[in-house]
mmCIF file of C-alpha atoms and ligand atoms in Angstrom:
data_model
loop_
_atom_site.group_PDB
_atom_site.id
_atom_site.type_symbol
_atom_site.label_atom_id
_atom_site.label_comp_id
_atom_site.label_asym_id
_atom_site.label_seq_id
_atom_site.Cartn_x
_atom_site.Cartn_y
_atom_site.Cartn_z
ATOM 1 C CA MET A 12 192.921 67.230 128.824
ATOM 2 C CA PHE A 13 193.202 70.843 127.616
ATOM 3 C CA SER A 14 190.862 71.692 124.716
ATOM 4 C CA LEU A 15 193.133 72.382 121.575
ATOM 5 C CA TYR A 16 191.320 75.680 120.302
ATOM 6 C CA LEU A 17 192.217 76.843 123.973
ATOM 7 C CA MET A 18 195.834 75.899 123.794
ATOM 8 C CA VAL A 19 195.897 77.347 119.678
ATOM 9 C CA ILE A 20 195.017 80.952 121.999
ATOM 10 C CA SER A 21 196.941 81.349 124.975
ATOM 11 C CA MET A 22 200.080 79.590 123.851
ATOM 12 C CA THR A 23 200.453 81.634 120.076
ATOM 13 C CA LYS A 24 201.578 84.622 120.161
ATOM 14 C CA GLY A 25 203.809 87.750 117.629
ATOM 15 C CA TYR A 26 204.542 85.578 114.945
ATOM 16 C CA SER A 27 201.907 83.591 114.359
ATOM 17 C CA GLU A 28 199.216 86.470 115.582
ATOM 18 C CA GLN A 29 201.264 88.066 112.178
ATOM 19 C CA THR A 30 201.017 85.529 109.781
ATOM 20 C CA ALA A 31 197.109 84.572 109.437
ATOM 21 C CA GLY A 32 197.806 82.908 105.708
ATOM 22 C CA ALA A 33 201.128 80.734 106.823
ATOM 23 C CA LYS A 34 198.496 79.015 108.953
ATOM 24 C CA LEU A 35 196.102 78.757 105.645
ATOM 25 C CA CYS A 36 199.309 77.849 103.415
ATOM 26 C CA ILE A 37 200.039 74.667 106.064
ATOM 27 C CA ASP A 38 196.141 74.290 106.158
ATOM 28 C CA LEU A 39 196.453 73.652 102.523
ATOM 29 C CA ALA A 40 199.207 70.955 102.982
ATOM 30 C CA THR A 41 197.600 68.729 105.180
ATOM 31 C CA ASP A 42 196.287 66.099 102.601
ATOM 32 C CA TRP A 43 199.584 65.832 101.940
ATOM 33 C CA GLY A 44 201.179 66.200 105.076
ATOM 34 C CA LEU A 45 198.795 62.605 106.091
ATOM 35 C CA ASP A 46 200.230 61.149 102.797
ATOM 36 C CA CYS A 47 203.582 61.174 104.118
ATOM 37 C CA ILE A 48 202.719 59.792 106.890
ATOM 38 C CA THR A 49 201.039 56.849 105.880
ATOM 39 C CA GLY A 50 202.363 53.443 106.442
ATOM 40 C CA ILE A 51 204.664 54.475 108.633
ATOM 41 C CA ASN A 52 205.318 51.402 111.295
ATOM 42 C CA SER A 53 208.330 52.243 112.774
ATOM 43 C CA LYS A 54 208.046 52.249 116.574
ATOM 44 C CA ASN A 55 210.327 55.197 116.721
ATOM 45 C CA ILE A 56 208.991 57.633 114.670
ATOM 46 C CA LEU A 57 210.533 61.145 114.095
ATOM 47 C CA MET A 58 208.918 63.995 112.771
ATOM 48 C CA MET A 59 210.645 67.808 111.860
ATOM 49 C CA ASP A 60 209.130 71.069 111.563
ATOM 50 C CA PHE A 61 212.412 73.215 110.184
ATOM 51 C CA GLY A 62 212.214 77.033 110.033
ATOM 52 C CA ALA A 63 208.877 76.777 112.818
ATOM 53 C CA ALA A 64 208.787 80.107 113.980
ATOM 54 C CA ASP A 65 206.417 79.958 117.275
ATOM 55 C CA GLY A 66 205.078 77.084 115.895
ATOM 56 C CA GLY A 67 202.058 78.198 116.393
ATOM 57 C CA THR A 68 200.515 78.325 112.941
ATOM 58 C CA ALA A 69 201.564 74.591 112.088
ATOM 59 C CA ILE A 70 199.652 73.072 116.023
ATOM 60 C CA GLU A 71 196.469 71.634 114.432
ATOM 61 C CA PHE A 72 198.297 70.447 111.404
ATOM 62 C CA TRP A 73 200.444 68.326 113.382
ATOM 63 C CA SER A 74 197.627 67.101 116.134
ATOM 64 C CA LYS A 75 196.175 65.659 112.618
ATOM 65 C CA LEU A 76 199.484 64.119 111.701
ATOM 66 C CA ILE A 77 200.171 62.992 115.533
ATOM 67 C CA LYS A 78 196.369 61.663 115.489
ATOM 68 C CA LYS A 79 197.118 59.550 112.395
ATOM 69 C CA VAL A 80 199.573 58.089 113.800
ATOM 70 C CA LYS A 81 198.468 56.896 116.942
ATOM 71 C CA ILE A 82 195.487 55.528 115.594
ATOM 72 C CA SER A 83 197.019 53.555 112.655
ATOM 73 C CA ASN A 84 200.525 52.581 115.215
ATOM 74 C CA PRO A 85 198.983 52.964 118.617
ATOM 75 C CA GLU A 86 202.326 51.209 119.826
ATOM 76 C CA ALA A 87 204.550 53.924 118.047
ATOM 77 C CA TYR A 88 206.691 56.881 120.279
ATOM 78 C CA VAL A 89 206.348 59.756 118.229
ATOM 79 C CA SER A 90 208.967 63.093 118.900
ATOM 80 C CA LEU A 91 208.484 65.548 116.432
ATOM 81 C CA ILE A 92 211.406 68.502 116.548
ATOM 82 C CA GLY A 93 210.856 71.741 115.977
ATOM 83 C CA ASN A 94 213.856 73.852 114.643
ATOM 84 C CA ASP A 95 214.517 77.375 114.288
ATOM 85 C CA LEU A 96 216.868 79.809 114.088
ATOM 86 C CA PHE A 97 218.948 80.703 117.657
ATOM 87 C CA SER A 98 217.371 84.022 116.846
ATOM 88 C CA ASN A 99 213.803 82.839 117.124
ATOM 89 C CA ASP A 100 211.428 83.174 120.081
ATOM 90 C CA ASN A 101 212.271 79.065 121.122
ATOM 91 C CA LYS A 102 210.947 79.455 123.601
ATOM 92 C CA THR A 103 207.630 80.228 122.183
ATOM 93 C CA LEU A 104 208.003 77.174 119.479
ATOM 94 C CA ILE A 105 209.237 74.436 122.173
ATOM 95 C CA ASN A 106 205.008 75.433 123.827
ATOM 96 C CA ASN A 107 204.335 75.152 120.892
ATOM 97 C CA ILE A 108 204.968 71.388 120.134
ATOM 98 C CA SER A 109 204.918 70.735 123.327
ATOM 99 C CA VAL A 110 200.786 70.247 123.514
ATOM 100 C CA HIS A 111 200.172 67.164 122.001
ATOM 101 C CA SER A 112 201.605 65.700 125.314
ATOM 102 C CA ASN A 113 198.429 66.825 126.754
ATOM 103 C CA SER A 114 196.253 64.535 123.955
ATOM 104 C CA TYR A 115 199.115 61.855 123.845
ATOM 105 C CA GLN A 116 200.768 59.345 125.757
ATOM 106 C CA ASN A 117 204.341 58.440 124.705
ATOM 107 C CA TYR A 118 205.090 61.491 122.341
ATOM 108 C CA SER A 119 208.183 63.822 122.673
ATOM 109 C CA SER A 120 208.663 66.804 121.920
ATOM 110 C CA PHE A 121 212.489 68.630 121.309
ATOM 111 C CA LEU A 122 213.852 71.550 119.885
ATOM 112 C CA CYS A 123 216.763 72.112 117.840
ATOM 113 C CA GLY A 124 218.210 75.575 117.057
ATOM 114 C CA GLY A 125 220.396 76.110 114.252
ATOM 115 C CA SER A 126 219.681 76.558 110.416
ATOM 116 C CA PHE A 127 218.758 73.977 107.991
ATOM 117 C CA TYR A 128 221.450 75.071 105.625
ATOM 118 C CA ASP A 129 223.380 72.799 107.809
ATOM 119 C CA GLN A 130 222.290 69.259 109.023
ATOM 120 C CA LEU A 131 220.519 69.438 112.037
ATOM 121 C CA VAL A 132 220.301 66.032 112.749
ATOM 122 C CA PRO A 133 221.992 62.415 112.655
ATOM 123 C CA SER A 134 222.116 60.747 109.315
ATOM 124 C CA GLU A 135 218.963 58.094 108.333
ATOM 125 C CA PHE A 136 217.195 60.118 111.347
ATOM 126 C CA LEU A 137 214.025 60.989 110.818
ATOM 127 C CA ASP A 138 210.884 59.701 109.392
ATOM 128 C CA PHE A 139 209.192 62.666 107.402
ATOM 129 C CA GLY A 140 210.492 65.828 107.603
ATOM 130 C CA PHE A 141 208.257 69.443 107.166
ATOM 131 C CA SER A 142 209.199 72.934 106.351
ATOM 132 C CA ALA A 143 206.877 75.803 105.775
ATOM 133 C CA THR A 144 207.322 79.375 104.280
ATOM 134 C CA ALA A 145 210.553 79.201 105.178
ATOM 135 C CA MET A 146 212.843 78.578 102.678
ATOM 136 C CA HIS A 147 212.926 81.447 100.410
ATOM 137 C CA TRP A 148 215.418 84.275 102.047
ATOM 138 C CA LEU A 149 218.793 84.046 100.610
ATOM 139 C CA ASN A 150 221.525 82.274 102.533
ATOM 140 C CA LYS A 151 223.808 85.349 101.268
ATOM 141 C CA LYS A 152 223.642 88.822 100.148
ATOM 142 C CA VAL A 153 223.188 89.872 96.663
ATOM 143 C CA ASP A 154 223.964 93.417 96.359
ATOM 144 C CA SER A 155 223.155 93.875 92.477
ATOM 145 C CA LEU A 156 219.739 95.460 92.755
ATOM 146 C CA HIS A 157 219.899 99.084 93.038
ATOM 147 C CA ASN A 158 216.704 100.067 91.072
ATOM 148 C CA HIS A 159 214.136 98.520 93.617
ATOM 149 C CA THR A 160 213.373 96.297 96.616
ATOM 150 C CA HIS A 161 212.688 93.100 95.322
ATOM 151 C CA VAL A 162 214.371 91.714 92.251
ATOM 152 C CA LEU A 163 211.301 90.270 90.820
ATOM 153 C CA ALA A 164 209.081 93.472 91.066
ATOM 154 C CA SER A 165 212.482 94.379 88.978
ATOM 155 C CA ASP A 166 213.095 95.034 85.580
ATOM 156 C CA ASN A 167 217.006 94.015 86.437
ATOM 157 C CA LYS A 168 217.283 91.311 84.250
ATOM 158 C CA GLU A 169 221.794 90.643 85.786
ATOM 159 C CA ALA A 170 220.137 91.516 88.869
ATOM 160 C CA PHE A 171 217.451 88.542 88.501
ATOM 161 C CA GLU A 172 220.115 85.827 87.516
ATOM 162 C CA ASP A 173 222.045 86.703 90.611
ATOM 163 C CA PHE A 174 219.575 86.326 92.542
ATOM 164 C CA GLN A 175 218.018 83.064 90.830
ATOM 165 C CA LYS A 176 221.781 81.715 90.899
ATOM 166 C CA GLN A 177 221.696 82.089 94.755
ATOM 167 C CA ALA A 178 218.634 80.824 94.979
ATOM 168 C CA LEU A 179 219.159 77.438 93.404
ATOM 169 C CA LEU A 180 222.792 76.842 95.052
ATOM 170 C CA ASP A 181 220.461 77.120 98.723
ATOM 171 C CA TRP A 182 218.031 75.079 97.457
ATOM 172 C CA ASN A 183 220.125 72.081 96.504
ATOM 173 C CA GLN A 184 222.099 72.934 99.854
ATOM 174 C CA ILE A 185 218.879 72.620 101.734
ATOM 175 C CA LEU A 186 217.862 69.297 99.500
ATOM 176 C CA PHE A 187 221.084 68.197 100.328
ATOM 177 C CA MET A 188 220.893 68.423 103.396
ATOM 178 C CA ARG A 189 217.537 67.382 104.110
ATOM 179 C CA SER A 190 218.502 63.796 102.123
ATOM 180 C CA LYS A 191 221.149 63.024 104.753
ATOM 181 C CA GLU A 192 219.006 63.322 107.698
ATOM 182 C CA LEU A 193 216.287 60.955 105.968
ATOM 183 C CA LYS A 194 215.537 57.361 107.168
ATOM 184 C CA VAL A 195 215.361 55.337 103.445
ATOM 185 C CA GLY A 196 211.474 55.583 102.601
ATOM 186 C CA GLY A 197 211.094 58.975 104.659
ATOM 187 C CA LYS A 198 209.232 61.487 103.298
ATOM 188 C CA LEU A 199 209.826 65.231 102.999
ATOM 189 C CA LEU A 200 206.930 67.634 102.379
ATOM 190 C CA THR A 201 208.000 71.556 101.414
ATOM 191 C CA VAL A 202 205.533 74.417 101.024
ATOM 192 C CA ASN A 203 206.758 77.327 99.905
ATOM 193 C CA LEU A 204 206.396 81.038 98.153
ATOM 194 C CA SER A 205 206.805 80.342 94.556
ATOM 195 C CA ARG A 206 206.371 82.156 91.690
ATOM 196 C CA ASP A 207 203.996 80.593 88.756
ATOM 197 C CA SER A 208 203.673 80.450 85.386
ATOM 198 C CA HIS A 209 202.364 83.493 85.066
ATOM 199 C CA ASN A 210 204.904 85.344 87.126
ATOM 200 C CA ARG A 211 202.261 85.924 90.403
ATOM 201 C CA TYR A 212 203.925 85.509 93.670
ATOM 202 C CA LEU A 213 203.745 87.444 97.245
ATOM 203 C CA GLY A 214 202.167 91.001 96.650
ATOM 204 C CA ASN A 215 201.687 90.308 92.952
ATOM 205 C CA ASN A 216 198.260 88.916 91.910
ATOM 206 C CA GLY A 217 199.117 89.504 88.787
ATOM 207 C CA GLY A 218 197.055 93.068 88.372
ATOM 208 C CA LYS A 219 194.540 91.950 90.370
ATOM 209 C CA THR A 220 195.086 94.626 93.065
ATOM 210 C CA LEU A 221 198.248 97.085 93.472
ATOM 211 C CA ASN A 222 202.262 94.859 93.151
ATOM 212 C CA VAL A 223 202.809 95.319 97.015
ATOM 213 C CA HIS A 224 206.573 95.566 95.586
ATOM 214 C CA ASP A 225 206.027 98.179 93.988
ATOM 215 C CA GLN A 226 204.218 100.099 96.401
ATOM 216 C CA ILE A 227 206.890 99.557 99.231
ATOM 217 C CA HIS A 228 209.654 100.322 96.338
ATOM 218 C CA ASN A 229 207.455 103.142 95.741
ATOM 219 C CA ILE A 230 207.277 104.787 99.084
ATOM 220 C CA TRP A 231 211.679 103.640 99.561
ATOM 221 C CA HIS A 232 212.250 106.187 96.566
ATOM 222 C CA GLU A 233 209.882 108.823 98.369
ATOM 223 C CA LEU A 234 211.825 108.946 101.588
ATOM 224 C CA LEU A 235 215.237 109.030 99.227
ATOM 225 C CA GLU A 236 213.654 112.357 97.526
ATOM 226 C CA GLU A 237 213.091 113.552 100.354
ATOM 227 C CA GLY A 238 216.493 113.541 102.158
ATOM 228 C CA LEU A 239 215.463 110.833 104.684
ATOM 229 C CA ILE A 240 217.290 108.283 103.522
ATOM 230 C CA THR A 241 220.959 108.479 101.551
ATOM 231 C CA SER A 242 221.510 107.061 98.570
ATOM 232 C CA GLU A 243 223.426 104.383 99.517
ATOM 233 C CA GLU A 244 220.965 103.411 101.702
ATOM 234 C CA TYR A 245 217.889 104.077 98.953
ATOM 235 C CA LYS A 246 220.113 101.165 96.890
ATOM 236 C CA LYS A 247 220.982 98.899 100.139
ATOM 237 C CA GLY A 248 217.305 98.115 100.899
ATOM 238 C CA THR A 249 216.741 95.044 99.189
ATOM 239 C CA ILE A 250 214.790 92.054 100.409
ATOM 240 C CA GLN A 251 216.761 89.471 100.409
ATOM 241 C CA ASN A 252 214.890 86.469 98.797
ATOM 242 C CA PHE A 253 213.330 85.045 96.332
ATOM 243 C CA TYR A 254 210.607 82.951 95.471
ATOM 244 C CA LYS A 255 211.440 80.365 93.018
ATOM 245 C CA SER A 256 209.460 78.599 89.844
ATOM 246 C CA PRO A 257 208.024 74.988 89.980
ATOM 247 C CA GLU A 258 210.748 74.234 87.836
ATOM 248 C CA GLU A 259 213.259 75.733 89.762
ATOM 249 C CA PHE A 260 211.880 74.119 92.959
ATOM 250 C CA LEU A 261 212.544 70.606 90.441
ATOM 251 C CA SER A 262 216.059 71.366 89.447
ATOM 252 C CA PRO A 263 217.726 69.156 91.610
ATOM 253 C CA LEU A 264 215.062 66.436 91.672
ATOM 254 C CA ASN A 265 215.495 66.432 87.903
ATOM 255 C CA ASN A 266 219.027 66.518 87.682
ATOM 256 C CA LYS A 267 220.693 63.096 88.534
ATOM 257 C CA ASN A 268 224.341 64.730 89.252
ATOM 258 C CA SER A 269 222.374 66.650 92.277
ATOM 259 C CA GLU A 270 224.205 66.054 95.986
ATOM 260 C CA SER A 271 220.280 64.959 96.811
ATOM 261 C CA TYR A 272 219.527 63.407 93.632
ATOM 262 C CA LYS A 273 223.178 61.475 94.711
ATOM 263 C CA ASN A 274 221.569 61.076 97.644
ATOM 264 C CA GLY A 275 218.606 58.621 97.073
ATOM 265 C CA LEU A 276 215.812 61.976 97.529
ATOM 266 C CA ARG A 277 213.122 61.590 94.729
ATOM 267 C CA LEU A 278 209.931 63.618 93.580
ATOM 268 C CA ILE A 279 206.434 62.209 94.788
ATOM 269 C CA GLU A 280 204.182 65.059 93.242
ATOM 270 C CA GLU A 281 204.108 68.625 93.477
ATOM 271 C CA ARG A 282 201.166 71.445 92.706
ATOM 272 C CA THR A 283 200.696 75.228 93.143
ATOM 273 C CA VAL A 284 198.249 76.080 95.271
ATOM 274 C CA TYR A 285 196.618 80.299 95.714
ATOM 275 C CA VAL A 286 195.685 81.868 99.640
ATOM 276 C CA ASP A 287 193.589 84.869 98.877
ATOM 277 C CA CYS A 288 194.497 87.754 101.524
ATOM 278 C CA PRO A 289 192.656 86.872 105.025
ATOM 279 C CA TYR A 290 193.033 90.653 106.051
ATOM 280 C CA LYS A 291 190.983 91.089 102.614
ATOM 281 C CA LYS A 292 188.679 88.647 103.155
ATOM 282 C CA GLU A 293 187.899 89.701 106.549
ATOM 283 C CA TRP A 294 187.657 93.436 105.748
ATOM 284 C CA GLU A 295 184.980 92.312 102.708
ATOM 285 C CA LYS A 296 182.981 90.998 105.755
ATOM 286 C CA ASN A 297 183.533 93.339 108.750
ATOM 287 C CA ASN A 298 184.303 96.470 106.574
ATOM 288 C CA ASN A 299 186.725 97.619 109.403
ATOM 289 C CA LEU A 300 188.887 99.386 107.396
ATOM 290 C CA ASP A 301 191.567 100.569 110.074
ATOM 291 C CA GLU A 302 191.871 97.386 111.265
ATOM 292 C CA PHE A 303 192.718 96.177 107.558
ATOM 293 C CA ALA A 304 194.985 98.654 107.460
ATOM 294 C CA SER A 305 196.889 97.428 110.126
ATOM 295 C CA GLY A 306 196.503 93.955 110.604
ATOM 296 C CA LEU A 307 197.535 93.928 106.443
ATOM 297 C CA MET A 308 200.995 96.557 106.960
ATOM 298 C CA GLU A 309 201.792 94.544 109.923
ATOM 299 C CA THR A 310 201.305 90.886 108.448
ATOM 300 C CA ILE A 311 203.771 93.059 105.256
ATOM 301 C CA ARG A 312 206.345 95.076 108.241
ATOM 302 C CA SER A 313 206.647 91.730 109.691
ATOM 303 C CA TRP A 314 208.598 89.953 106.435
ATOM 304 C CA SER A 315 210.284 93.450 105.776
ATOM 305 C CA ARG A 316 210.852 95.493 108.031
ATOM 306 C CA HIS A 317 214.885 94.043 108.706
ATOM 307 C CA SER A 318 215.669 94.159 104.746
ATOM 308 C CA PHE A 319 214.741 98.064 105.570
ATOM 309 C CA ILE A 320 216.753 98.309 109.426
ATOM 310 C CA ALA A 321 219.617 96.393 107.740
ATOM 311 C CA ALA A 322 219.925 99.546 105.002
ATOM 312 C CA LEU A 323 220.383 101.866 107.635
ATOM 313 C CA SER A 324 223.644 103.132 108.128
ATOM 314 C CA ASP A 325 222.966 105.246 111.630
ATOM 315 C CA ILE A 326 219.756 105.468 113.518
ATOM 316 C CA SER A 327 220.307 107.034 116.590
ATOM 317 C CA SER A 328 221.340 110.219 114.950
ATOM 318 C CA ARG A 329 217.900 110.749 113.689
ATOM 319 C CA LYS A 330 215.012 112.532 114.746
ATOM 320 C CA GLU A 331 212.857 109.508 113.116
ATOM 321 C CA ASN A 332 212.988 106.361 111.786
ATOM 322 C CA PRO A 333 212.648 106.165 108.158
ATOM 323 C CA VAL A 334 211.786 102.595 108.351
ATOM 324 C CA ASP A 335 208.903 103.802 110.403
ATOM 325 C CA ILE A 336 207.926 106.295 107.661
ATOM 326 C CA LEU A 337 207.826 103.636 105.362
ATOM 327 C CA PHE A 338 205.046 101.405 107.675
ATOM 328 C CA GLU A 339 203.305 104.848 108.281
ATOM 329 C CA ARG A 340 203.028 105.830 104.672
ATOM 330 C CA LEU A 341 202.177 101.881 103.807
ATOM 331 C CA LYS A 342 199.576 102.029 106.031
ATOM 332 C CA LYS A 343 197.792 105.258 104.709
ATOM 333 C CA ARG A 344 197.941 104.195 100.956
ATOM 334 C CA ILE A 345 196.075 100.798 102.305
ATOM 335 C CA LYS A 346 193.449 103.313 103.875
ATOM 336 C CA SER A 347 193.075 105.434 101.430
ATOM 337 C CA ASP A 348 192.550 102.843 98.165
ATOM 338 C CA PRO A 349 191.451 99.491 100.346
ATOM 339 C CA ASN A 350 189.790 98.014 97.148
ATOM 340 C CA ASN A 351 193.038 98.163 95.279
ATOM 341 C CA TRP A 352 194.965 95.741 97.934
ATOM 342 C CA SER A 353 196.027 92.086 98.972
ATOM 343 C CA LEU A 354 198.888 90.039 99.804
ATOM 344 C CA ASP A 355 197.505 87.052 98.245
ATOM 345 C CA TYR A 356 200.149 83.602 98.344
ATOM 346 C CA VAL A 357 201.677 81.933 95.817
ATOM 347 C CA GLU A 358 202.307 78.962 97.303
ATOM 348 C CA HIS A 359 204.510 75.699 95.824
ATOM 349 C CA HIS A 360 204.101 72.074 97.769
ATOM 350 C CA LEU A 361 206.665 69.532 96.404
ATOM 351 C CA MET A 362 206.349 65.914 98.485
ATOM 352 C CA MET A 363 209.330 63.916 98.127
ATOM 353 C CA GLU A 364 210.857 60.439 99.200
ATOM 354 C CA LYS A 365 214.534 59.266 99.867
ATOM 355 C CA VAL A 366 215.077 55.952 98.463
HETATM 356 C C1 SAM B 415 207.537 82.762 107.513
HETATM 357 S S1 SAM B 415 208.171 82.213 108.923
HETATM 358 C C2 SAM B 415 207.154 80.856 109.184
HETATM 359 C C3 SAM B 415 207.110 79.671 110.169
HETATM 360 C C4 SAM B 415 206.618 78.892 110.072
HETATM 361 N N1 SAM B 415 206.911 77.602 109.413
HETATM 362 C C5 SAM B 415 205.088 78.944 108.855
HETATM 363 O O1 SAM B 415 204.801 78.505 107.986
HETATM 364 O O2 SAM B 415 204.289 79.790 109.976
HETATM 365 C C6 SAM B 415 209.852 81.627 108.010
HETATM 366 C C7 SAM B 415 210.497 81.516 109.409
HETATM 367 O O3 SAM B 415 212.159 80.247 109.062
HETATM 368 C C8 SAM B 415 213.119 80.905 109.735
HETATM 369 N N2 SAM B 415 214.019 80.651 109.229
HETATM 370 C C9 SAM B 415 214.796 81.326 107.956
HETATM 371 N N3 SAM B 415 215.740 80.814 107.861
HETATM 372 C C10 SAM B 415 216.053 79.836 108.437
HETATM 373 C C11 SAM B 415 217.142 78.606 108.682
HETATM 374 N N4 SAM B 415 218.821 78.893 107.799
HETATM 375 N N5 SAM B 415 217.329 77.754 109.423
HETATM 376 C C12 SAM B 415 215.898 77.216 110.260
HETATM 377 N N6 SAM B 415 215.203 78.527 110.210
HETATM 378 C C13 SAM B 415 215.070 80.070 109.158
HETATM 379 C C14 SAM B 415 212.591 81.923 110.035
HETATM 380 O O4 SAM B 415 213.478 82.125 111.359
HETATM 381 C C15 SAM B 415 211.452 82.299 110.950
HETATM 382 O O5 SAM B 415 211.075 81.522 111.587
#
């Protein structure tokens, strides 16, 4: 039997290596994950991880859940389905969710490529659905933000309303699909990037350090002023996501006319949790400034780069890719003023049941 720790080191790569914070967010949801699977007495238990990326950040989470199921229900056949988009590194995902078969018999892992905006498994199929840090990207592009790169850091009220409207449409759709897939009595746990009542969100910790989104925008604007991007590209440089508030997360569950509510999806519990920047913490311990600046820049780049690449009309004719310059400058800024940088997470946990 393999050591789980060694498996984590050897099987994860790419996404997991660049997102230390995402694993901490999942770890903090383990207590509710264990609550969700308590008392499942079916002989055939089906669980699913939606938007799992390479699956590395959730290995420990799933290991604890499977162990609990196996102790309380030793005869059960347990299946874990990993989901992400077709374009994802799904080979690594299937490897990472398969590691549990080294520890348990009567365990199978499956891969389900596709979008969680669609129904992904048959109706009344799942005992437990889980998703972490995946449901903040908009399903349809909103192009009304022209004076910033992130709507929450901007002062653009009209764009805020457009993003909020799309985000709520998307969230209703996501919950409606999950309400179809869950068995009656099945549970759903979502762990999502959010904004709290003080308007704090990933990149904005209420002024303890610089707002990361303002800094990204500031550099993007510099590139415009230096003629390295056109005004059209400047306007198109928009991060197409939205960090929902607790009220927005709860809205389909409080609305008796929503499709998910009509389909039986109900709120059990919700909470907001905070995760301090792991790169900052490590720097405070080891004082390695280069490692801090690189690590922080790379984690920011991992989720924002594609938005800026998509804004460019032509890369091939340029001497230098302006998006590379953006992240080089970001790293330089972090290095020159490290005390003023941190990427702290605000995450919303929502536990639901299909009745
Ligand atoms: C930030 S990663 C989170 C990965 C992992 N759940 C974690 O918490 O570490 C977000 C993942 O969601 C996936 N994703 C985004 N939109 C999706 C969709 N519509 N359907 C399925 N996966 C999606 C992305 O491809 C990406 O792998």
